[in-house]
């Protein structure tokens, strides 16, 4: 059987071993959505690399049968960006928790936004550090007290959507772990966006977050679901290529209004799609015209005798200390 004859289905991305997240965890919905999104895009596993941070969500690369790397705390974006720049033909998806990405990884989050590398970052947001017994994560609201906290949270939360906007992410969306149909579509849109896409996925943590539960997101106290789809209400997220300043400012204002909406109504969907900013790969190609046709990942690094073809002697000479 040739690669061209392989039927791409979600089953192709499922691991041969069991998944060990807690029963009822929102991670399951995110994982199955990612497997479906990759399959429905017609991508074969060897065309995809999934990078994970630490925490419960950091295990995701083990549960997607593609290339994958389980990285260090807060460092998922540098690893993923390096892989994408080395092999621009690879579909790169980075995944991580809210504590991983917005705590120790916050500086990497901000600087990734400045570059606009063509890849996708999916943030699993359950407001707690689930793997380490439910401490308050950077997304937990001020004053919230889950069952694992002896006192109400004394710090205000990071609004990751606003941080993504000001950092420069050119595609920003939000999904809900139990709305798999919408989440699959959002992941496909994020992966296909030419630039850095950020998808926040809200999810209950049934073990440690007893406040924002599945019942809370379903709005059982209100009589209507809290999460709603902005596209179903006619929201247009697109900043077209060549947009003038007035158009950009109007889109940014509309985005901020949606990003700050929380409580009885929580928006999901595509909140921003900025087509006016070139990707980092396009900027590299302007400086190195052969970058696309001869990226670092496909270059020969050794000659026919197995010796390195890279001449590091100028580098060593620069570092040499002469007495």
XYZ file of C-alpha atoms in Angstrom:
323
model
C 0.000 0.000 0.000
C 1.388 3.424 -0.939
C 1.014 6.548 1.166
C -1.345 7.991 -1.475
C -3.761 5.078 -0.939
C -4.051 5.496 2.822
C -7.551 6.531 3.871
C -7.238 9.402 6.310
C -9.668 8.952 9.193
C -9.578 10.025 12.851
C -8.731 6.415 13.709
C -5.388 6.917 11.969
C -4.513 9.510 14.645
C -5.640 7.451 17.638
C -2.879 5.954 19.822
C -2.450 2.208 20.390
C -2.469 2.759 24.170
C -5.169 4.051 26.592
C -5.622 7.714 27.545
C -5.296 8.286 31.307
C -7.038 11.611 31.910
C -9.726 11.762 34.638
C -13.225 10.574 33.617
C -15.263 13.535 32.353
C -12.215 15.719 31.662
C -12.645 18.289 28.893
C -9.315 17.134 27.459
C -11.109 14.215 25.798
C -13.271 16.554 23.702
C -10.235 18.596 22.657
C -8.246 15.492 21.752
C -10.990 13.906 19.644
C -11.599 17.268 17.929
C -7.920 17.550 17.014
C -7.839 13.996 15.634
C -10.952 14.699 13.568
C -9.732 18.101 12.376
C -6.404 16.694 11.131
C -8.107 13.776 9.397
C -10.798 15.885 7.736
C -8.102 18.222 6.409
C -6.654 15.176 4.648
C -3.335 15.414 6.468
C -1.321 12.231 6.919
C 0.377 11.665 10.294
C 3.874 12.136 8.851
C 2.855 15.633 7.729
C 1.956 16.704 11.278
C 3.898 17.433 14.472
C 2.178 18.035 17.819
C 4.137 19.694 20.628
C 2.937 19.623 24.242
C 3.863 21.582 27.340
C 3.575 20.110 30.828
C 0.516 19.279 32.907
C -2.458 17.118 31.936
C -2.705 18.648 28.456
C 1.028 18.146 27.943
C 0.351 14.440 27.431
C -1.544 15.173 24.209
C 1.409 14.373 21.890
C 1.332 10.792 23.251
C -2.321 10.522 22.242
C -2.008 11.778 18.660
C -0.289 9.291 16.347
C 1.897 11.758 14.479
C 5.297 13.262 15.144
C 5.293 14.756 18.617
C 7.434 16.207 21.386
C 6.656 16.554 25.106
C 8.575 19.711 25.990
C 9.682 21.562 29.127
C 7.500 23.741 31.356
C 6.442 26.875 29.455
C 8.674 26.123 26.473
C 6.228 24.532 24.053
C 6.123 27.522 21.702
C 9.914 27.857 21.200
C 10.146 24.137 20.351
C 7.208 24.285 17.967
C 8.394 27.477 16.266
C 11.845 26.011 15.718
C 10.385 22.915 14.052
C 8.157 24.980 11.800
C 10.996 27.261 10.713
C 13.231 24.251 10.022
C 10.510 22.528 7.975
C 7.922 25.044 6.713
C 5.961 22.260 4.944
C 5.158 20.593 8.284
C 1.776 21.235 9.928
C 2.721 22.240 13.463
C 0.273 22.307 16.374
C 1.362 23.306 19.883
C -0.892 22.435 22.830
C -0.639 23.367 26.484
C -2.493 24.299 29.621
C -3.356 27.763 30.890
C -0.810 27.457 33.688
C 1.926 26.295 31.334
C 1.306 28.855 28.611
C 0.361 31.930 30.646
C 2.525 31.335 33.748
C 6.139 30.490 33.106
C 5.473 30.472 29.359
C 3.975 33.978 29.208
C 7.050 35.625 27.679
C 7.157 32.982 24.942
C 3.446 33.539 24.289
C 4.014 37.280 23.795
C 7.079 36.957 21.585
C 5.526 34.222 19.456
C 2.756 36.685 18.658
C 5.288 39.242 17.428
C 6.674 36.795 14.846
C 3.476 35.445 13.253
C 4.953 32.043 12.304
C 2.487 29.876 10.379
C 1.385 27.404 13.086
C -1.369 26.837 15.643
C -1.374 27.085 19.431
C -4.261 25.464 21.328
C -4.585 26.449 24.993
C -6.529 24.118 27.311
C -8.167 26.466 29.841
C -9.669 24.936 32.986
C -8.423 27.716 35.335
C -6.450 25.334 37.563
C -3.174 23.403 37.682
C -4.964 20.055 37.476
C -1.929 17.762 37.465
C -0.570 19.247 40.700
C -3.796 19.188 42.778
C -5.751 22.232 41.660
C -3.768 25.368 42.474
C -5.036 28.639 40.933
C -3.826 29.058 37.354
C -3.293 32.491 35.727
C -6.788 32.336 34.196
C -8.668 31.903 37.488
C -10.743 35.024 38.323
C -9.978 37.178 41.360
C -11.870 35.986 44.437
C -12.776 32.559 43.057
C -12.298 29.724 45.558
C -12.351 26.186 44.251
C -12.331 23.231 46.641
C -8.543 22.862 46.478
C -7.857 26.447 47.646
C -7.791 27.304 51.383
C -8.503 30.988 50.575
C -10.126 32.833 47.648
C -7.760 33.575 44.757
C -5.958 36.874 45.524
C -4.720 37.563 41.991
C -6.627 38.840 38.991
C -6.836 36.675 35.922
C -5.095 37.027 32.580
C -7.468 37.538 29.676
C -5.636 35.357 27.168
C -7.649 36.639 24.199
C -6.623 40.232 24.929
C -3.019 39.148 25.483
C -3.051 37.336 22.137
C -4.379 40.465 20.413
C -1.755 42.803 21.850
C 1.010 40.251 21.220
C 0.182 40.092 17.513
C -1.540 36.736 16.946
C -3.301 37.066 13.597
C -6.045 34.487 14.180
C -7.773 34.292 17.558
C -10.633 32.004 18.468
C -12.323 30.337 21.395
C -14.077 27.003 21.669
C -15.702 24.838 24.306
C -14.464 21.304 24.956
C -17.942 19.749 24.952
C -18.971 21.359 21.652
C -16.895 19.043 19.459
C -18.698 19.950 16.213
C -17.755 23.628 16.549
C -14.297 22.801 17.907
C -13.382 20.659 14.890
C -14.314 23.509 12.571
C -12.357 26.054 14.639
C -9.252 23.848 14.630
C -9.462 23.431 10.876
C -9.792 27.193 10.381
C -6.888 27.826 12.755
C -4.601 25.310 11.015
C -5.445 26.664 7.581
C -4.869 30.300 8.574
C -1.609 31.578 7.029
C 0.031 32.871 10.210
C 0.056 32.296 13.950
C -3.332 31.154 15.215
C -4.417 30.978 18.843
C -7.366 28.878 19.974
C -8.434 29.018 23.612
C -10.595 26.055 24.617
C -12.694 26.398 27.753
C -13.071 23.151 29.660
C -14.319 21.978 33.047
C -11.885 20.193 35.348
C -14.237 17.693 37.070
C -11.627 16.882 39.721
C -10.485 20.298 40.987
C -12.675 23.081 39.540
C -16.047 22.710 41.275
C -17.171 26.252 40.339
C -17.006 26.454 36.549
C -18.380 23.004 35.915
C -20.094 21.456 32.918
C -23.421 22.415 34.534
C -22.213 26.027 34.917
C -21.162 26.269 31.269
C -24.505 24.724 30.319
C -26.176 27.559 32.255
C -28.412 25.281 34.306
C -28.785 28.134 36.840
C -29.816 30.543 34.073
C -32.048 28.413 31.912
C -29.794 28.910 28.834
C -26.215 27.924 27.893
C -23.559 30.449 28.793
C -21.407 29.694 25.729
C -22.696 30.889 22.367
C -21.333 31.056 18.816
C -20.539 34.596 17.638
C -20.699 33.543 13.976
C -24.334 32.512 14.482
C -25.012 36.110 15.541
C -23.362 37.581 12.436
C -20.019 38.610 13.971
C -17.402 39.256 11.252
C -13.788 38.755 12.482
C -11.918 39.465 9.239
C -9.405 42.298 8.808
C -8.820 42.132 5.033
C -5.426 42.462 3.379
C -4.654 46.133 2.792
C -7.255 47.321 5.329
C -7.087 51.012 6.281
C -6.520 52.243 9.835
C -10.184 53.047 10.432
C -11.230 49.502 9.481
C -8.527 47.941 11.638
C -9.475 50.060 14.658
C -13.163 49.186 14.284
C -12.352 45.453 14.124
C -10.063 45.695 17.134
C -12.787 47.454 19.144
C -15.343 44.797 18.241
C -12.861 42.104 19.235
C -12.185 43.723 22.627
C -15.894 43.882 23.383
C -16.204 40.153 22.719
C -12.979 39.271 24.552
C -14.216 41.020 27.712
C -17.623 39.349 27.680
C -17.876 36.808 30.515
C -20.419 35.543 32.991
C -23.959 34.951 31.748
C -22.835 35.003 28.093
C -19.459 33.689 26.926
C -18.580 34.101 23.237
C -16.997 31.308 21.197
C -16.039 31.147 17.533
C -13.547 33.044 15.376
C -12.977 36.397 17.059
C -10.189 37.816 14.863
C -8.721 36.933 11.487
C -6.093 39.474 10.454
C -4.910 39.038 6.876
C -2.971 42.305 6.743
C 0.275 41.078 8.388
C 2.874 38.925 6.519
C 4.055 35.685 8.076
C 7.553 35.269 9.498
C 8.296 32.758 6.726
C 7.460 35.399 4.112
C 9.855 37.820 5.794
C 12.615 35.176 5.821
C 12.032 34.442 2.134
C 12.614 38.092 1.337
C 16.059 37.866 2.957
C 16.850 34.276 1.863
C 15.137 33.538 -1.501
C 16.028 29.808 -1.351
C 14.473 29.325 2.120
C 11.271 27.645 0.906
C 12.958 25.357 -1.617
C 15.885 24.460 0.645
C 14.856 24.812 4.311
C 17.166 23.604 7.098
C 15.272 20.316 7.621
C 16.023 18.977 4.112
C 19.648 20.023 3.817
C 22.394 17.391 3.930
C 24.304 17.741 7.169
C 27.033 15.187 6.360
C 29.077 14.168 3.337
C 29.404 10.698 1.805
C 31.896 9.752 4.520
C 29.579 10.755 7.327
C 31.449 13.930 8.249
C 29.606 17.157 8.963
C 29.319 19.567 6.069
C 28.894 22.457 8.431
C 32.070 24.462 8.921
C 32.033 25.727 12.500
C 35.649 26.930 12.489
C 34.749 30.646 12.069
C 32.440 30.319 15.088
C 35.148 28.692 17.229
C 37.706 31.271 16.129
C 35.358 34.022 17.237
C 35.038 32.415 20.691
C 38.768 31.736 21.097
C 40.619 33.536 23.868
C 44.156 34.418 22.878
C 46.694 35.187 25.592
